[in-house]
Amino acid sequence: MSRPKYVASCSGGKDSVATLLLAAQHNEPLDEAVFSEVMFDETTSGEVPEHRDFIYDRLKPFCEKELGIKFTILRADKTYDDVFHHIITRGPNEGKKRGFVWPGMCAVNRDCKVPPIRKYNAALSPDTVSYVGIASDEQKRLARLDGIHKVSLLGKYGVTEAEARTLCEESGLLSPIYTHCRRNGCWFCPNASDAELRHMITHHPEMFDRLIEWEHEENVFHRRLTRKETPSEIKARLMSKPQPGLSSNQNQG
Ligand code: SF4
């Protein structure tokens, strides 16, 4: 009888990368790693550029050449551009562009992130085993796994979130995203922290300014990027404050 297929969901974050490393260390079966990439528009990734480069230039080759497994990148038909420019068809705002997504009910997750994963999973055999990157100190999330088709190797080998990070660092496989923030998400995420937003404004201003261009388009229903502020308000606020960790001379630029 052939064994089931083993697939690891991989965001490129420390817990999912540590899962790949643990599988190799402990000779756990693993056939494929799967990454779902949200796109900002047809050509621009929704991943923070440094993280996107880490996935394509470091993690994918590592999986293919060193682990000898397939690295699959999934994308939805829809991009954030489509989500933002969707025309509302009902209610008092009918005819307007939807605008930025709402924190807490992210239409990017619903329309861009999840659909290709659903489609991919639907094509898998029912006995497939999926590894998920949930650390041993995330007890509530671990308790939701069935342990048969959804398995956490971090849970199985007692690896905490902090230890997962160390494992990635020691293997040279920690995404550069962790130098300025604690999580990886889309660069236009409504839940982004000031550190994440500041990173985009200072390191990738041309990308952040695309959001300001959208904010100023006509007939946009939701112009706030985060719970409280539009992109231009965020930029004005963060640029008026000294950057943490820099001397006053550096901040004066
Ligand atoms: S990272 Fe943010 S914008 Fe991207 S799918 Fe998740 S909640 Fe939505």
mmCIF file of C-alpha atoms and ligand atoms in Angstrom, residues 106 108-109 113 183 185-186 188-191, ligand 1:
data_model
loop_
_atom_site.group_PDB
_atom_site.id
_atom_site.type_symbol
_atom_site.label_atom_id
_atom_site.label_comp_id
_atom_site.label_asym_id
_atom_site.label_seq_id
_atom_site.Cartn_x
_atom_site.Cartn_y
_atom_site.Cartn_z
ATOM 1 C CA CYS A 106 -10.263 41.119 5.376
ATOM 2 C CA VAL A 108 -8.010 40.036 0.664
ATOM 3 C CA ASN A 109 -7.905 36.933 2.829
ATOM 4 C CA LYS A 113 -5.387 34.195 -0.013
ATOM 5 C CA ARG A 183 4.885 38.733 11.803
ATOM 6 C CA GLY A 185 1.593 39.764 6.271
ATOM 7 C CA CYS A 186 0.635 41.734 3.180
ATOM 8 C CA PHE A 188 -0.911 46.892 2.759
ATOM 9 C CA CYS A 189 -2.477 44.979 5.668
ATOM 10 C CA PRO A 190 -5.083 46.916 7.665
ATOM 11 C CA ASN A 191 -3.671 45.293 10.810
HETATM 12 S S1 SF4 B 1 -2.042 39.790 5.972
HETATM 13 FE FE1 SF4 B 1 -3.620 41.346 6.320
HETATM 14 S S2 SF4 B 1 -4.219 42.066 4.248
HETATM 15 FE FE2 SF4 B 1 -3.125 40.116 4.005
HETATM 16 S S3 SF4 B 1 -4.743 38.589 3.970
HETATM 17 FE FE3 SF4 B 1 -4.027 38.739 6.095
HETATM 18 S S4 SF4 B 1 -5.382 40.236 7.100
HETATM 19 FE FE4 SF4 B 1 -5.633 40.450 4.864
#
